Structures are given as structure tokens and as C-alpha cells.
Amino acid sequence: MKVLVIGATGGSGRAAVRSLLARGHQVTAFTRSGQFDLVDGRLTVLRGDATNQHDVERAVQGHDAVVVTLGISENPLRVRFFGAAHTPTSIRSDGTRLVIAAMKKHGVRRLVVQTTYGVGETRDKLGFLDSMFFKLLLKPQIADTELQTSEVSASGLDWVLAQPVHLTDDAADPAPFLSTEGETGNMKVSRASVGRFLADAVQDARYLRKSVAISGPVQV
């Protein structure tokens, strides 16, 4: 398959690109800088802005599936009180909305989007401390992620929503806990594990039009 990854330079985006390549896919990494820290004969790096309609349409055309891992990598405390310096607060919803429109225009059906555990279908399953953290510190980002989730769910495409818990830079978990019912194991999961799921989800029919909670292995 030809798979486009939008938000490819973030932690989960890079992991998704690597996992997709490992599965033999042709991958396009869409980045603002036009640079990516990997050289592979099946990898194309495309420079563009996820909030620019022309850039997004040009990127989507000719692909079989799109993976979206948009987000803000800046310090959340700064973003909450001063706004993001380099990325629009609405990057998730704005970028995903353009992706959906471009996919419909060019006949691309499979859409895999990383959001976060605690929005959409898992909103009421979040623990007290995480709920307070979302409300007090991450309020703008969470509001945008909720809007992104709604856009995807209403798109009519063959979508999958990936909802990881707290992300780490550890090595991939041998068996991350996946649930379409919002259940969780360990409340930390590696970006490598999330990238692996995103790569699987471009073809796995089990998760079609479902939100999938991704957490660490259940501790016994």
C-alpha cells in the first residue's frame, strides 16, 4: 500500500513511518521542514503545511491510506497560558478536516487518526487526576482533540481512532493492551507501540470505525 503519514516528525509519527516501512509499505512522510531522520528506498519525504488546503490535497492524492498524528510538541504549561509559539492550537481539527476533504476528493478511504485516551468514547473513563490535568493544563488541546474526533467519526470514511494513554519513549511493549471498550492496562504505553498499532490499523478490518484504547500490558 501507499500510505501517507501527516505529522510524521512527532514521536508517534516517526514510529508509524518505521513500522509501515517494516511491513513493506510505500510511505510518504509529510513534514513542515521537508526533512526526516531516515533514508529508505520506499520512503518519500514531502514538505508541506497541514493547515494549507493545497499542500494537503497534493499530499493525499495517489495514496491508499492516510495516518494522522498531528499535535503540539511544545511545553503544555506555556501553551495553556501563552499559546503555542510554532503550531496553531487547532492543528488537530483543522489539519484533519482538510485531510478528510482531500480524501473524499481523491477517493481515498482508509483513515487512521491518533487522538488520546479520555476524549470521545473514553471521555467518561478517565481517572480523576487525569481529568483535572486535562481541564486545568490541557484544556485547549483537549477541546481541539474532541473536535477532531467528531470530524473523523462523522466523515463517512473507513476510519480508526487510536487513543493511547500516557506516552513514553521506551521500547515497544511486547503486547500492548488494546480495547474497543475503553478498558486499559498499564496507564503508560510507548510511542513505538502506538506506531506499530497505527501501521497495523491501515489494513486491519477488526478496528474499522472504532475507537481503540492503547495502553501498556496488564500487570499481574
PDB file of C-alpha atoms in Angstrom:
ATOM      1  CA  MET A   1       0.000   0.000   0.000  1.00  0.00           C
ATOM      2  CA  LYS A   2       0.923   3.637  -0.415  1.00  0.00           C
ATOM      3  CA  VAL A   3       0.472   5.288   2.963  1.00  0.00           C
ATOM      4  CA  LEU A   4       0.712   8.983   3.822  1.00  0.00           C
ATOM      5  CA  VAL A   5       1.708   9.971   7.371  1.00  0.00           C
ATOM      6  CA  ILE A   6       0.772  13.523   8.337  1.00  0.00           C
ATOM      7  CA  GLY A   7       2.619  14.678  11.442  1.00  0.00           C
ATOM      8  CA  ALA A   8       5.486  12.343  10.625  1.00  0.00           C
ATOM      9  CA  THR A   9       8.172  14.061  12.716  1.00  0.00           C
ATOM     10  CA  GLY A  10       6.404  13.646  16.059  1.00  0.00           C
ATOM     11  CA  GLY A  11       7.263  10.669  18.237  1.00  0.00           C
ATOM     12  CA  SER A  12       4.293   8.539  17.226  1.00  0.00           C
ATOM     13  CA  GLY A  13       4.525   9.715  13.625  1.00  0.00           C
ATOM     14  CA  ARG A  14       8.142   8.622  13.321  1.00  0.00           C
ATOM     15  CA  ALA A  15       7.270   5.291  14.916  1.00  0.00           C
ATOM     16  CA  ALA A  16       4.390   4.833  12.477  1.00  0.00           C
ATOM     17  CA  VAL A  17       6.637   5.546   9.488  1.00  0.00           C
ATOM     18  CA  ARG A  18       9.194   2.997  10.667  1.00  0.00           C
ATOM     19  CA  SER A  19       6.531   0.362  11.345  1.00  0.00           C
ATOM     20  CA  LEU A  20       4.885   0.924   7.971  1.00  0.00           C
ATOM     21  CA  LEU A  21       8.218   0.562   6.182  1.00  0.00           C
ATOM     22  CA  ALA A  22       8.934  -2.603   8.161  1.00  0.00           C
ATOM     23  CA  ARG A  23       5.689  -4.050   6.795  1.00  0.00           C
ATOM     24  CA  GLY A  24       6.734  -3.316   3.215  1.00  0.00           C
ATOM     25  CA  HIS A  25       4.519  -0.314   2.501  1.00  0.00           C
ATOM     26  CA  GLN A  26       5.450   2.670   0.347  1.00  0.00           C
ATOM     27  CA  VAL A  27       5.381   5.613   2.767  1.00  0.00           C
ATOM     28  CA  THR A  28       5.189   9.382   2.342  1.00  0.00           C
ATOM     29  CA  ALA A  29       6.249  11.402   5.379  1.00  0.00           C
ATOM     30  CA  PHE A  30       4.551  14.809   5.295  1.00  0.00           C
ATOM     31  CA  THR A  31       6.528  17.379   7.306  1.00  0.00           C
ATOM     32  CA  ARG A  32       6.809  21.159   7.619  1.00  0.00           C
ATOM     33  CA  SER A  33      10.571  21.024   7.187  1.00  0.00           C
ATOM     34  CA  GLY A  34      10.694  18.527   4.341  1.00  0.00           C
ATOM     35  CA  GLN A  35      13.224  16.523   6.345  1.00  0.00           C
ATOM     36  CA  PHE A  36      13.088  13.130   8.047  1.00  0.00           C
ATOM     37  CA  ASP A  37      15.721  11.259  10.047  1.00  0.00           C
ATOM     38  CA  LEU A  38      15.594   8.085   7.952  1.00  0.00           C
ATOM     39  CA  VAL A  39      16.691   7.117   4.465  1.00  0.00           C
ATOM     40  CA  ASP A  40      14.816   4.275   2.793  1.00  0.00           C
ATOM     41  CA  GLY A  41      14.098   3.487  -0.836  1.00  0.00           C
ATOM     42  CA  ARG A  42      10.376   3.153  -0.074  1.00  0.00           C
ATOM     43  CA  LEU A  43      10.185   6.472   1.811  1.00  0.00           C
ATOM     44  CA  THR A  44       9.297   9.803   0.224  1.00  0.00           C
ATOM     45  CA  VAL A  45       9.588  12.980   2.303  1.00  0.00           C
ATOM     46  CA  LEU A  46       7.149  15.706   1.300  1.00  0.00           C
ATOM     47  CA  ARG A  47       7.296  19.250   2.596  1.00  0.00           C
ATOM     48  CA  GLY A  48       4.006  20.939   3.397  1.00  0.00           C
ATOM     49  CA  ASP A  49       1.727  22.626   5.906  1.00  0.00           C
ATOM     50  CA  ALA A  50      -1.108  20.537   7.360  1.00  0.00           C
ATOM     51  CA  THR A  51      -3.306  23.650   7.559  1.00  0.00           C
ATOM     52  CA  ASN A  52      -2.831  24.501   3.874  1.00  0.00           C
ATOM     53  CA  GLN A  53      -5.521  23.015   1.633  1.00  0.00           C
ATOM     54  CA  HIS A  54      -3.339  22.875  -1.467  1.00  0.00           C
ATOM     55  CA  ASP A  55      -0.480  21.153   0.376  1.00  0.00           C
ATOM     56  CA  VAL A  56      -2.796  18.567   1.915  1.00  0.00           C
ATOM     57  CA  GLU A  57      -4.601  17.782  -1.337  1.00  0.00           C
ATOM     58  CA  ARG A  58      -1.284  17.387  -3.146  1.00  0.00           C
ATOM     59  CA  ALA A  59      -0.073  15.017  -0.426  1.00  0.00           C
ATOM     60  CA  VAL A  60      -3.205  12.841  -0.229  1.00  0.00           C
ATOM     61  CA  GLN A  61      -3.575  12.232  -3.966  1.00  0.00           C
ATOM     62  CA  GLY A  62      -2.350   8.819  -5.072  1.00  0.00           C
ATOM     63  CA  HIS A  63      -2.303   7.157  -1.655  1.00  0.00           C
ATOM     64  CA  ASP A  64      -4.296   4.190  -0.392  1.00  0.00           C
ATOM     65  CA  ALA A  65      -4.452   5.239   3.264  1.00  0.00           C
ATOM     66  CA  VAL A  66      -3.654   8.214   5.490  1.00  0.00           C
ATOM     67  CA  VAL A  67      -2.318   8.181   9.053  1.00  0.00           C
ATOM     68  CA  VAL A  68      -2.699  11.418  11.045  1.00  0.00           C
ATOM     69  CA  THR A  69      -0.546  12.054  14.125  1.00  0.00           C
ATOM     70  CA  LEU A  70      -0.871  15.820  14.398  1.00  0.00           C
ATOM     71  CA  GLY A  71      -0.257  17.539  17.713  1.00  0.00           C
ATOM     72  CA  ILE A  72       1.625  20.193  19.656  1.00  0.00           C
ATOM     73  CA  SER A  73       5.039  19.215  20.993  1.00  0.00           C
ATOM     74  CA  GLU A  74       5.632  22.423  22.952  1.00  0.00           C
ATOM     75  CA  ASN A  75       5.563  22.677  26.748  1.00  0.00           C
ATOM     76  CA  PRO A  76       1.891  22.323  27.790  1.00  0.00           C
ATOM     77  CA  LEU A  77       2.256  24.924  30.544  1.00  0.00           C
ATOM     78  CA  ARG A  78       3.422  27.507  28.026  1.00  0.00           C
ATOM     79  CA  VAL A  79       0.683  26.567  25.586  1.00  0.00           C
ATOM     80  CA  ARG A  80      -2.014  26.828  28.275  1.00  0.00           C
ATOM     81  CA  PHE A  81      -1.113  30.328  29.396  1.00  0.00           C
ATOM     82  CA  PHE A  82       0.677  31.899  26.416  1.00  0.00           C
ATOM     83  CA  GLY A  83      -0.436  29.855  23.432  1.00  0.00           C
ATOM     84  CA  ALA A  84       1.668  27.713  21.131  1.00  0.00           C
ATOM     85  CA  ALA A  85       4.596  29.522  19.550  1.00  0.00           C
ATOM     86  CA  HIS A  86       5.027  27.380  16.448  1.00  0.00           C
ATOM     87  CA  THR A  87       1.820  25.385  15.952  1.00  0.00           C
ATOM     88  CA  PRO A  88      -1.832  26.529  15.846  1.00  0.00           C
ATOM     89  CA  THR A  89      -3.830  25.297  18.836  1.00  0.00           C
ATOM     90  CA  SER A  90      -6.416  23.997  16.357  1.00  0.00           C
ATOM     91  CA  ILE A  91      -3.855  21.944  14.394  1.00  0.00           C
ATOM     92  CA  ARG A  92      -5.547  18.614  15.073  1.00  0.00           C
ATOM     93  CA  SER A  93      -9.042  19.554  13.966  1.00  0.00           C
ATOM     94  CA  ASP A  94      -8.032  21.935  11.167  1.00  0.00           C
ATOM     95  CA  GLY A  95      -5.492  19.560   9.684  1.00  0.00           C
ATOM     96  CA  THR A  96      -7.734  16.520   9.972  1.00  0.00           C
ATOM     97  CA  ARG A  97     -10.655  18.377   8.403  1.00  0.00           C
ATOM     98  CA  LEU A  98      -8.509  19.183   5.372  1.00  0.00           C
ATOM     99  CA  VAL A  99      -7.310  15.581   5.189  1.00  0.00           C
ATOM    100  CA  ILE A 100     -10.895  14.292   5.201  1.00  0.00           C
ATOM    101  CA  ALA A 101     -11.916  16.691   2.435  1.00  0.00           C
ATOM    102  CA  ALA A 102      -8.886  15.736   0.342  1.00  0.00           C
ATOM    103  CA  MET A 103      -9.515  12.023   0.846  1.00  0.00           C
ATOM    104  CA  LYS A 104     -13.091  12.389  -0.345  1.00  0.00           C
ATOM    105  CA  LYS A 105     -11.963  14.404  -3.358  1.00  0.00           C
ATOM    106  CA  HIS A 106      -9.350  11.835  -4.388  1.00  0.00           C
ATOM    107  CA  GLY A 107     -11.249   8.678  -3.447  1.00  0.00           C
ATOM    108  CA  VAL A 108      -9.023   7.574  -0.564  1.00  0.00           C
ATOM    109  CA  ARG A 109     -10.975   5.606   2.040  1.00  0.00           C
ATOM    110  CA  ARG A 110      -8.740   4.424   4.902  1.00  0.00           C
ATOM    111  CA  LEU A 111      -8.038   6.980   7.633  1.00  0.00           C
ATOM    112  CA  VAL A 112      -6.195   6.227  10.881  1.00  0.00           C
ATOM    113  CA  VAL A 113      -6.026   9.080  13.396  1.00  0.00           C
ATOM    114  CA  GLN A 114      -4.186   9.241  16.701  1.00  0.00           C
ATOM    115  CA  THR A 115      -6.105  11.186  19.355  1.00  0.00           C
ATOM    116  CA  THR A 116      -5.766  10.495  23.072  1.00  0.00           C
ATOM    117  CA  TYR A 117      -7.395   8.405  25.759  1.00  0.00           C
ATOM    118  CA  GLY A 118     -10.018  10.451  27.577  1.00  0.00           C
ATOM    119  CA  VAL A 119     -11.785  12.082  24.618  1.00  0.00           C
ATOM    120  CA  GLY A 120     -14.762  10.921  22.591  1.00  0.00           C
ATOM    121  CA  GLU A 121     -15.916   7.454  23.604  1.00  0.00           C
ATOM    122  CA  THR A 122     -13.442   7.234  26.502  1.00  0.00           C
ATOM    123  CA  ARG A 123     -14.204  10.679  27.936  1.00  0.00           C
ATOM    124  CA  ASP A 124     -16.090   9.272  30.930  1.00  0.00           C
ATOM    125  CA  LYS A 125     -13.476   6.608  31.659  1.00  0.00           C
ATOM    126  CA  LEU A 126     -10.647   8.972  32.541  1.00  0.00           C
ATOM    127  CA  GLY A 127      -9.395   8.898  36.125  1.00  0.00           C
ATOM    128  CA  PHE A 128      -9.819  11.882  38.466  1.00  0.00           C
ATOM    129  CA  LEU A 129      -6.222  13.113  38.318  1.00  0.00           C
ATOM    130  CA  ASP A 130      -6.040  12.837  34.545  1.00  0.00           C
ATOM    131  CA  SER A 131      -9.399  14.606  34.243  1.00  0.00           C
ATOM    132  CA  MET A 132      -8.108  17.507  36.327  1.00  0.00           C
ATOM    133  CA  PHE A 133      -4.893  17.603  34.287  1.00  0.00           C
ATOM    134  CA  PHE A 134      -6.927  17.795  31.090  1.00  0.00           C
ATOM    135  CA  LYS A 135      -9.174  20.571  32.440  1.00  0.00           C
ATOM    136  CA  LEU A 136      -6.502  22.692  34.087  1.00  0.00           C
ATOM    137  CA  LEU A 137      -3.487  22.332  31.828  1.00  0.00           C
ATOM    138  CA  LEU A 138      -4.523  20.773  28.520  1.00  0.00           C
ATOM    139  CA  LYS A 139      -7.928  22.389  28.054  1.00  0.00           C
ATOM    140  CA  PRO A 140      -7.242  23.984  24.612  1.00  0.00           C
ATOM    141  CA  GLN A 141      -5.598  20.856  23.209  1.00  0.00           C
ATOM    142  CA  ILE A 142      -8.315  18.564  24.553  1.00  0.00           C
ATOM    143  CA  ALA A 143     -11.073  20.770  23.136  1.00  0.00           C
ATOM    144  CA  ASP A 144      -9.375  20.602  19.750  1.00  0.00           C
ATOM    145  CA  THR A 145      -8.935  16.835  20.016  1.00  0.00           C
ATOM    146  CA  GLU A 146     -12.629  16.436  20.824  1.00  0.00           C
ATOM    147  CA  LEU A 147     -13.456  18.407  17.678  1.00  0.00           C
ATOM    148  CA  GLN A 148     -11.012  16.294  15.672  1.00  0.00           C
ATOM    149  CA  THR A 149     -12.658  13.116  16.980  1.00  0.00           C
ATOM    150  CA  SER A 150     -16.094  14.363  15.952  1.00  0.00           C
ATOM    151  CA  GLU A 151     -14.845  15.241  12.460  1.00  0.00           C
ATOM    152  CA  VAL A 152     -13.407  11.759  11.971  1.00  0.00           C
ATOM    153  CA  SER A 153     -16.465   9.942  13.323  1.00  0.00           C
ATOM    154  CA  ALA A 154     -18.775  11.898  11.025  1.00  0.00           C
ATOM    155  CA  SER A 155     -16.529  11.628   7.949  1.00  0.00           C
ATOM    156  CA  GLY A 156     -18.129   8.561   6.399  1.00  0.00           C
ATOM    157  CA  LEU A 157     -14.646   7.223   5.638  1.00  0.00           C
ATOM    158  CA  ASP A 158     -13.183   3.895   6.753  1.00  0.00           C
ATOM    159  CA  TRP A 159     -11.690   5.376   9.905  1.00  0.00           C
ATOM    160  CA  VAL A 160      -9.909   4.146  13.017  1.00  0.00           C
ATOM    161  CA  LEU A 161      -9.319   6.318  16.091  1.00  0.00           C
ATOM    162  CA  ALA A 162      -6.247   5.370  18.130  1.00  0.00           C
ATOM    163  CA  GLN A 163      -6.443   6.533  21.753  1.00  0.00           C
ATOM    164  CA  PRO A 164      -3.171   5.964  23.612  1.00  0.00           C
ATOM    165  CA  VAL A 165      -2.742   6.634  27.333  1.00  0.00           C
ATOM    166  CA  HIS A 166       0.378   8.405  28.674  1.00  0.00           C
ATOM    167  CA  LEU A 167       3.155   8.107  26.098  1.00  0.00           C
ATOM    168  CA  THR A 168       6.762   7.137  26.780  1.00  0.00           C
ATOM    169  CA  ASP A 169       9.902   6.802  24.679  1.00  0.00           C
ATOM    170  CA  ASP A 170      10.533   3.235  25.864  1.00  0.00           C
ATOM    171  CA  ALA A 171      10.987   0.311  23.503  1.00  0.00           C
ATOM    172  CA  ALA A 172       7.863  -1.238  22.065  1.00  0.00           C
ATOM    173  CA  ASP A 173       5.825  -3.269  24.533  1.00  0.00           C
ATOM    174  CA  PRO A 174       5.690  -6.978  23.622  1.00  0.00           C
ATOM    175  CA  ALA A 175       1.904  -6.967  23.830  1.00  0.00           C
ATOM    176  CA  PRO A 176       0.198  -3.589  24.378  1.00  0.00           C
ATOM    177  CA  PHE A 177      -3.344  -3.798  25.705  1.00  0.00           C
ATOM    178  CA  LEU A 178      -5.892  -2.887  23.012  1.00  0.00           C
ATOM    179  CA  SER A 179      -9.562  -2.333  23.748  1.00  0.00           C
ATOM    180  CA  THR A 180     -12.550  -1.070  21.771  1.00  0.00           C
ATOM    181  CA  GLU A 181     -14.492  -0.779  25.047  1.00  0.00           C
ATOM    182  CA  GLY A 182     -12.221   1.801  26.681  1.00  0.00           C
ATOM    183  CA  GLU A 183     -10.575  -0.671  29.027  1.00  0.00           C
ATOM    184  CA  THR A 184      -6.909  -0.148  29.926  1.00  0.00           C
ATOM    185  CA  GLY A 185      -3.921  -1.986  31.335  1.00  0.00           C
ATOM    186  CA  ASN A 186      -0.848  -0.042  32.422  1.00  0.00           C
ATOM    187  CA  MET A 187      -1.524   3.692  32.001  1.00  0.00           C
ATOM    188  CA  LYS A 188       1.784   4.176  30.187  1.00  0.00           C
ATOM    189  CA  VAL A 189       2.471   2.966  26.663  1.00  0.00           C
ATOM    190  CA  SER A 190       5.429   3.510  24.356  1.00  0.00           C
ATOM    191  CA  ARG A 191       5.255   5.596  21.204  1.00  0.00           C
ATOM    192  CA  ALA A 192       6.832   2.626  19.452  1.00  0.00           C
ATOM    193  CA  SER A 193       3.816   0.506  20.402  1.00  0.00           C
ATOM    194  CA  VAL A 194       1.444   3.200  19.201  1.00  0.00           C
ATOM    195  CA  GLY A 195       3.310   3.463  15.902  1.00  0.00           C
ATOM    196  CA  ARG A 196       3.042  -0.280  15.483  1.00  0.00           C
ATOM    197  CA  PHE A 197      -0.723  -0.138  16.033  1.00  0.00           C
ATOM    198  CA  LEU A 198      -1.121   2.745  13.589  1.00  0.00           C
ATOM    199  CA  ALA A 199       0.720   0.723  10.956  1.00  0.00           C
ATOM    200  CA  ASP A 200      -1.443  -2.341  11.602  1.00  0.00           C
ATOM    201  CA  ALA A 201      -4.650  -0.301  11.523  1.00  0.00           C
ATOM    202  CA  VAL A 202      -4.267   0.748   7.882  1.00  0.00           C
ATOM    203  CA  GLN A 203      -5.268  -2.797   6.911  1.00  0.00           C
ATOM    204  CA  ASP A 204      -6.789  -4.481   9.959  1.00  0.00           C
ATOM    205  CA  ALA A 205     -10.563  -4.753   9.472  1.00  0.00           C
ATOM    206  CA  ARG A 206     -11.205  -5.531  13.153  1.00  0.00           C
ATOM    207  CA  TYR A 207     -10.943  -1.865  14.104  1.00  0.00           C
ATOM    208  CA  LEU A 208     -12.921  -0.319  11.260  1.00  0.00           C
ATOM    209  CA  ARG A 209     -14.932   2.680  12.518  1.00  0.00           C
ATOM    210  CA  LYS A 210     -13.914   2.060  16.119  1.00  0.00           C
ATOM    211  CA  SER A 211     -12.035   3.925  18.814  1.00  0.00           C
ATOM    212  CA  VAL A 212      -9.222   1.787  20.187  1.00  0.00           C
ATOM    213  CA  ALA A 213      -7.713   2.437  23.618  1.00  0.00           C
ATOM    214  CA  ILE A 214      -3.976   1.626  23.608  1.00  0.00           C
ATOM    215  CA  SER A 215      -2.259   1.035  26.950  1.00  0.00           C
ATOM    216  CA  GLY A 216       0.619  -0.919  28.392  1.00  0.00           C
ATOM    217  CA  PRO A 217       0.418  -4.650  29.148  1.00  0.00           C
ATOM    218  CA  VAL A 218      -1.774  -5.642  32.070  1.00  0.00           C
ATOM    219  CA  GLN A 219       0.357  -6.012  35.181  1.00  0.00           C
ATOM    220  CA  VAL A 220      -0.207  -9.123  37.275  1.00  0.00           C
TER     221      VAL A 220
END
